[in-house]
Coordinates of C-alpha atoms in Angstrom, one line a residue:
X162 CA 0.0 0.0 0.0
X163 CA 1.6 3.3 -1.3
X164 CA 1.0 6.3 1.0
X165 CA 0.6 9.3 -1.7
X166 CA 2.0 11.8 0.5
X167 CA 6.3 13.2 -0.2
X168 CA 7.9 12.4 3.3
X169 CA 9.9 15.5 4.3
X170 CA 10.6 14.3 7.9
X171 CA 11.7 17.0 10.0
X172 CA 11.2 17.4 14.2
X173 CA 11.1 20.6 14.4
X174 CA 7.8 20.5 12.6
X175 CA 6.1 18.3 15.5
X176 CA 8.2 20.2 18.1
X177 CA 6.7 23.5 17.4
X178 CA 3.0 22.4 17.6
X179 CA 3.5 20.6 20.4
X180 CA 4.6 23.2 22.5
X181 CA 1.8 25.7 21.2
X182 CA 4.8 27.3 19.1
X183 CA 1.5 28.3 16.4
X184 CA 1.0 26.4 13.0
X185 CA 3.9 24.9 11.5
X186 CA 4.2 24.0 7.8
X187 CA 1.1 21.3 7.7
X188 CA -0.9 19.8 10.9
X189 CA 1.7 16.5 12.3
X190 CA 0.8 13.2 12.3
X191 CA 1.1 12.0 16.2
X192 CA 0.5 8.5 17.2
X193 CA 1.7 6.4 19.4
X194 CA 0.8 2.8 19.2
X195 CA 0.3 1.1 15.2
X196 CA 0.2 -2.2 14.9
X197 CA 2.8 -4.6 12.5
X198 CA 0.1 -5.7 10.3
X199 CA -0.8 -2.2 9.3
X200 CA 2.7 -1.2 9.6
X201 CA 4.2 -4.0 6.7
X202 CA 1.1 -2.8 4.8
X203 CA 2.7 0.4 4.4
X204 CA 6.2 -0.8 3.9
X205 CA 5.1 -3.5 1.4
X206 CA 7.3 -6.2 3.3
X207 CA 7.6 -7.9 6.2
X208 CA 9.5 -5.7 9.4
X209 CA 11.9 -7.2 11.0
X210 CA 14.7 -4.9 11.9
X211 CA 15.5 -1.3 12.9
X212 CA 15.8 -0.3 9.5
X213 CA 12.2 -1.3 9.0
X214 CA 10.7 0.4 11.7
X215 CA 12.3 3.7 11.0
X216 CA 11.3 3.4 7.1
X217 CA 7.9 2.6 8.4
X218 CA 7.5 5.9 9.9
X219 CA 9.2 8.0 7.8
X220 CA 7.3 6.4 4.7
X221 CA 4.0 6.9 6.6
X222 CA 4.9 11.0 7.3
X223 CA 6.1 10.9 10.8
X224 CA 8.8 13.3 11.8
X225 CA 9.5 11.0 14.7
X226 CA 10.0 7.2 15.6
X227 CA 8.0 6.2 18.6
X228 CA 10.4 3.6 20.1
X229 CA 9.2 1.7 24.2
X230 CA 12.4 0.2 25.9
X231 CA 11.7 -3.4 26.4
X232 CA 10.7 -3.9 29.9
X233 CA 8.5 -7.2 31.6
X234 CA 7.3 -5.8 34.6
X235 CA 4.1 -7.4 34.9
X236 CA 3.4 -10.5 37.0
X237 CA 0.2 -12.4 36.1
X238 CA -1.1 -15.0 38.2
X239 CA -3.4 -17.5 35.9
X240 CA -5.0 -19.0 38.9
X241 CA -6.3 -16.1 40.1
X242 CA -9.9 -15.1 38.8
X243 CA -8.8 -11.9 36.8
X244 CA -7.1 -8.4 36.8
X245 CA -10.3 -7.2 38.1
X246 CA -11.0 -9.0 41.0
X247 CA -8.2 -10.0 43.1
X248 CA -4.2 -10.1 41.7
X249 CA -1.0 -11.4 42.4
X250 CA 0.0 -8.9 45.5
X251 CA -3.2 -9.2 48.2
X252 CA -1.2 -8.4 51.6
X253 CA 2.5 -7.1 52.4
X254 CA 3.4 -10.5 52.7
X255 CA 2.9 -11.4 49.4
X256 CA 4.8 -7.9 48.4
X257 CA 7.6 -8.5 51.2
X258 CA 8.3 -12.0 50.6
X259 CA 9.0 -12.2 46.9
X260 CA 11.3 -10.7 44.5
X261 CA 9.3 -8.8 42.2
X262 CA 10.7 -7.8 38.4
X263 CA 10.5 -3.9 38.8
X264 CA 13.2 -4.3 41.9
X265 CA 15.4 -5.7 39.6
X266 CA 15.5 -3.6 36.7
X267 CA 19.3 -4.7 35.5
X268 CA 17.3 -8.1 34.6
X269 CA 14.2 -7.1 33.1
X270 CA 14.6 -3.8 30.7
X271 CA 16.0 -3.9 27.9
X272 CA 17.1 -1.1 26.1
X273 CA 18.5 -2.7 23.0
X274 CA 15.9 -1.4 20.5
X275 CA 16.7 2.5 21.6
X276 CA 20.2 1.7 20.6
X277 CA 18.9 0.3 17.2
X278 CA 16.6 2.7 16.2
X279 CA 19.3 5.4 17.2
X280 CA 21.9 3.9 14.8
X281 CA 19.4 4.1 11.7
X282 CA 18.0 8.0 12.4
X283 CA 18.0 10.4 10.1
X284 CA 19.4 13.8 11.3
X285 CA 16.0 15.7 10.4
X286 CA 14.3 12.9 12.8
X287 CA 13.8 12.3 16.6
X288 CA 13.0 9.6 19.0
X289 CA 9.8 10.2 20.9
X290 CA 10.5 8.0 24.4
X291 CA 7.7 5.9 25.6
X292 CA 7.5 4.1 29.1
X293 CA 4.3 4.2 31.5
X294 CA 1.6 2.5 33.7
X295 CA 2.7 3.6 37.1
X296 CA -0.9 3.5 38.2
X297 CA -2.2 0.6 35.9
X298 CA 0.5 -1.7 37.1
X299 CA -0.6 -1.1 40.6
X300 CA -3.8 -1.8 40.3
X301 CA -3.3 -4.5 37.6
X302 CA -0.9 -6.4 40.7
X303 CA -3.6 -6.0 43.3
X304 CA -7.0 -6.5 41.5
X305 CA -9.1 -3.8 40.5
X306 CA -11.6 -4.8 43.0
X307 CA -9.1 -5.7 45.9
X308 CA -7.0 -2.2 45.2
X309 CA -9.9 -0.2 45.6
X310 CA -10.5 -1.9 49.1
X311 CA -7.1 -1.8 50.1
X312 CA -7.2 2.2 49.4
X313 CA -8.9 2.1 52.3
X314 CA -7.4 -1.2 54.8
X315 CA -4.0 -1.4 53.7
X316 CA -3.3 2.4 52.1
X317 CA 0.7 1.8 53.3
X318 CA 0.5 -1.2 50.8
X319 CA -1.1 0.9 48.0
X320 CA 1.4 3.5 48.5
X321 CA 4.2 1.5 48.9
X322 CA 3.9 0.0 45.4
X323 CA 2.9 3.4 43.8
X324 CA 6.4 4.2 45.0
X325 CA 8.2 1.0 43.9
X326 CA 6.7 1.1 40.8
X327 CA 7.2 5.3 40.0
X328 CA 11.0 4.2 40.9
X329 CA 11.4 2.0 38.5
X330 CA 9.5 4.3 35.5
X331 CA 11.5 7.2 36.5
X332 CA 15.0 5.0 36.8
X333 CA 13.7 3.9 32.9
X334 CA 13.6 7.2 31.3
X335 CA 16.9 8.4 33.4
X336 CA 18.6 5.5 31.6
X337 CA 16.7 5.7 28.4
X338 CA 17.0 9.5 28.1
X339 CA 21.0 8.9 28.3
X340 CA 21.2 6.5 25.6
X341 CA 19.2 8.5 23.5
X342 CA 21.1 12.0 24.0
X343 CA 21.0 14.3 21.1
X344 CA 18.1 11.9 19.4
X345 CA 15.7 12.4 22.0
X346 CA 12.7 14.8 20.6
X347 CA 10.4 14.0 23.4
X348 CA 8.9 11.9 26.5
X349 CA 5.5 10.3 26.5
X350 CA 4.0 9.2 29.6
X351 CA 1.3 6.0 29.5
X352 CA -1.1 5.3 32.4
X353 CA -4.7 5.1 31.6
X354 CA -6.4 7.0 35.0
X355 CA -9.7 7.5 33.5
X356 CA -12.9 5.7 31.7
X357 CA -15.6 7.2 29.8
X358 CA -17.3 9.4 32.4
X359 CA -14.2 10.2 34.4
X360 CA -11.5 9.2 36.8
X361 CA -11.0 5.5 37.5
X362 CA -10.5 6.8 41.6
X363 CA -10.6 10.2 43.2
X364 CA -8.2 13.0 42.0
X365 CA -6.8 13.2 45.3
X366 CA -5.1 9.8 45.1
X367 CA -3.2 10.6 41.9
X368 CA -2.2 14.0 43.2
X369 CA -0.2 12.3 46.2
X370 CA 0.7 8.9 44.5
X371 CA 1.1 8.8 40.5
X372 CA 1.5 13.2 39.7
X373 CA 4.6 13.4 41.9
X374 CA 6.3 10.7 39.1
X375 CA 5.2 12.4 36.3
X376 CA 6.4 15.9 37.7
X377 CA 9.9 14.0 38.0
X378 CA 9.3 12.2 34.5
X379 CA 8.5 15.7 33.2
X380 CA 11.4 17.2 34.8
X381 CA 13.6 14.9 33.0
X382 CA 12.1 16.2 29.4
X383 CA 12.6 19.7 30.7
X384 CA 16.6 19.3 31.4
X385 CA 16.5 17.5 28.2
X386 CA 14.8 21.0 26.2
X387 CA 12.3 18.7 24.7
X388 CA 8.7 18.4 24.8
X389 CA 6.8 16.0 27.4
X390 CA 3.5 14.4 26.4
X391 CA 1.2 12.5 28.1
X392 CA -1.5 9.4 27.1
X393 CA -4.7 8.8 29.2
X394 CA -8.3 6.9 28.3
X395 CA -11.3 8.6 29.7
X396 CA -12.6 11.8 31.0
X397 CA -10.5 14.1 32.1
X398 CA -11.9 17.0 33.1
X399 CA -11.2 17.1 37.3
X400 CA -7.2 16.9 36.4
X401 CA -6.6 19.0 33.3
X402 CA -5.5 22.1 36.0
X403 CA -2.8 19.2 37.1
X404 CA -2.0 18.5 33.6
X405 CA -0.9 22.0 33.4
X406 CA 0.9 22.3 36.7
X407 CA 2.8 19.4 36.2
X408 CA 4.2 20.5 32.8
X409 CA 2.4 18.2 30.4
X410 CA 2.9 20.1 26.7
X411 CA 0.0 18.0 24.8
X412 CA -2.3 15.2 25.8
X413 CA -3.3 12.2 23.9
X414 CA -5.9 10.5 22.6
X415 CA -8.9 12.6 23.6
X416 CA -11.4 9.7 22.8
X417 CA -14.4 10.9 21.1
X418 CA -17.0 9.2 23.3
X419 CA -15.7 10.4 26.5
X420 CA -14.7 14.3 26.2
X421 CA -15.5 17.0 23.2
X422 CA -12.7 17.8 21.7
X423 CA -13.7 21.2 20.8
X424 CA -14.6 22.1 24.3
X425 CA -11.0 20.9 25.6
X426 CA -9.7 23.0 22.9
X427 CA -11.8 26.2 24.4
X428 CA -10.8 25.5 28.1
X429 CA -7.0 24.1 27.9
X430 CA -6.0 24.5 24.0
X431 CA -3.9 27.8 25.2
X432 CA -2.2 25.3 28.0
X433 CA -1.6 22.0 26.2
X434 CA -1.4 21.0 22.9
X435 CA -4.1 18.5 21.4
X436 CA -3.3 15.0 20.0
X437 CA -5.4 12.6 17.8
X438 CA -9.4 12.2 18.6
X439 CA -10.2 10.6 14.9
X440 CA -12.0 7.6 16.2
X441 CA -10.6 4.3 15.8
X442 CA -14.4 2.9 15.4
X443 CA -14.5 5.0 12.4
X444 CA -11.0 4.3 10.9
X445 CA -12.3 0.4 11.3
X446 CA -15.4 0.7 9.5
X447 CA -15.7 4.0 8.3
X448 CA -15.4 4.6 4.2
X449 CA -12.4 6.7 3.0
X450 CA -14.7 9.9 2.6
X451 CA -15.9 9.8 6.0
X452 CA -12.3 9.7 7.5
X453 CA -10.8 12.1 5.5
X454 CA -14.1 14.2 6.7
X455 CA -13.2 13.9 10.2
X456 CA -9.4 14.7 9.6
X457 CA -10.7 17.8 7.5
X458 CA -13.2 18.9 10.8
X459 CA -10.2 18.3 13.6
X460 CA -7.7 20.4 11.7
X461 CA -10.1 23.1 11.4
X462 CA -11.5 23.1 15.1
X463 CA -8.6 22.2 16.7
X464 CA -5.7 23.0 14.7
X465 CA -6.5 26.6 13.9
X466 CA -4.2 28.1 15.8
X467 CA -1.5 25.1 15.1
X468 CA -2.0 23.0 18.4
X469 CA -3.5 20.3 17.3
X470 CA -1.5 16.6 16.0
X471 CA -3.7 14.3 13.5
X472 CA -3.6 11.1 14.9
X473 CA -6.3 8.3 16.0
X474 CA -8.1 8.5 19.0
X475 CA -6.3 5.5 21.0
X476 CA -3.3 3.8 18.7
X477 CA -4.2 1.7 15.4
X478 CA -4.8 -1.4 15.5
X479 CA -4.1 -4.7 13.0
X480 CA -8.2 -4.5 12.1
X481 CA -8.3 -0.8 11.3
X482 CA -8.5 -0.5 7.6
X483 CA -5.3 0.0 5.6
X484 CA -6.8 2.6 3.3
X485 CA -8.7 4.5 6.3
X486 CA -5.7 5.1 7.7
X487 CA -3.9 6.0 4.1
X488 CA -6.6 8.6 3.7
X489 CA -6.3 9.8 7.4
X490 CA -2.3 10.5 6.8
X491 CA -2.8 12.3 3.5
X492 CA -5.5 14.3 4.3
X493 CA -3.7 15.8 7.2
X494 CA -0.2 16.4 4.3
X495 CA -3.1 18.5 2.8
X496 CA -2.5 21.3 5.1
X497 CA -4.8 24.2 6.9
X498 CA -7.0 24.8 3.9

């Protein structure tokens, strides 16, 4: 599948958008997560080294290459009855007596793929720096259901592994930031805190357990001069005035079904810069008209003033359609209009 768009990769492009710098040339293309299927669709082969992946996103009209240090963090126990219910860590026992993979990061991150993707770069290009789920690891160890109780009988516990597990994120980037160096264009925090109709648990809990981290993974983009952006499901609107105060410069994905974008744009657009919102339902099922529709709507309502990046509303998937997401990409190289 042949993208009909001239690839003129260049950072600066995405940089000044992101941190509200007004329009650049055309409206980026931002996204964070694309699947392989979709991704050897573009590159007409199959991908299998670093060469790939950074042709994949320079062929595709990125002026970045989203690259996630390797890290297995996550300890799943089958017997249990599910991530929702009742997890692996249920008491300090359980935490204190075992040796758990994020107090051991020397054994379980690998940082070989920054390295790669570093060594095949173009100058004009940057690394955008991925690592996340503070919070979502948390909960994911617990149980849903058993970490919302324990927020109330065993708080120490809950906030004991908030900190293990920020410590381990922030010791991530600290490495992954110095490998990168001169290639690093920007961090991008993951941690889902929200669902449809807003926050997964009250604000105050983030504001003394997970916003601390991200000030301190947002201080690290700071020292580096680059931009720091951050990726949450859900409604957000009790947390945007943290967004700001701890130095987010553009949130991502603004799912369609749970905020308006054009009222985030009117209340926050002059704080933080706006990425994706083109539904994924759409880009799945959708006809090529319709997307580029959608594309056409965003740039105009949100990227008037040039804060806005085109990208979907969560990542693309292997089952979004190749050409809905061909037209996507080359209606946002048509410009502001």
């Amino acid at each position: 599948m042949k993208i009909d768009v001239k690839p003129e990769p260049d950072f600066s492009r995405i940089r000044q958008v992101l941190m509200l710098q007004g329009r650049a040339d055309r409206p980026p293309l931002c996204e964070f997560g694309i699947d392989r299927p979709i991704k050897e669709a573009v590159l007409g082969r199959p991908l299998t080294t670093a060469a790939d992946e950074v042709d994949f996103w320079i062929k595709a009209g990125y002026d970045f290459v989203h690259v996630r240090p390797l890290y297995h963090l996550q300890v799943v126990d089958h017997h249990s009855r599910s991530i929702e219910g009742v997890g692996v860590i249920r008491s300090w026992d359980d935490l204190v007596n075992n040796t758990w993979p994020w107090q051991d990061l020397d054994s379980n991150v690998d940082y070989s793929q920054l390295y790669a993707v570093k060594k095949h770069l173009p100058q004009s290009m940057k690394i955008i720096l991925s690592t996340g789920d503070i919070f979502t690891r948390v909960w994911m160890h617990m149980g849903y259901t058993h970490f919302c109780h324990s927020l109330f009988d065993q708080p120490e516990l809950v906030s004991t592994l908030m900190r293990q597990h920020g410590e381990a994120i922030l010791e991530i980037n600290r490495r992954s930031v110095e490998i990168l160096g001169d290639s690093l264009g920007a961090i991008w925090y993951t941690d889902d805190i929200a669902f449809g109709t807003g926050l997964l648990v009250h604000p105050e809990f983030f504001r003394q357990e997970l916003f601390p981290y991200m000030t301190k993974i947002g201080d690290l983009a700071r020292e580096a001069g680059v931009p720091y952006l951050y990726h949450t499901d859900g409604s957000l609107w009790a947390v945007f005035d943290d967004f700001v105060q701890i130095g987010i410069n553009a949130i991502h994905p603004l799912e369609p079904n749970s905020m308006d974008a054009v009222e985030v744009k009117r209340k926050v657009g002059d704080k933080l810069c706006l990425v994706g919102n083109i539904s994924v339902d759409l880009l799945s099922r959708g006809t090529e008209r319709e997307v580029r529709d959608s594309v056409r709507d965003r740039i105009e309502k949100l990227g008037y003033d040039g804060g806005y990046c085109v990208g979907s509303s969560n990542t693309i998937p292997h089952y979004v359609n190749p050409l809905n997401y061909k037209a996507m990409i080359e209606e946002a190289f048509r410009g502001y209009l």
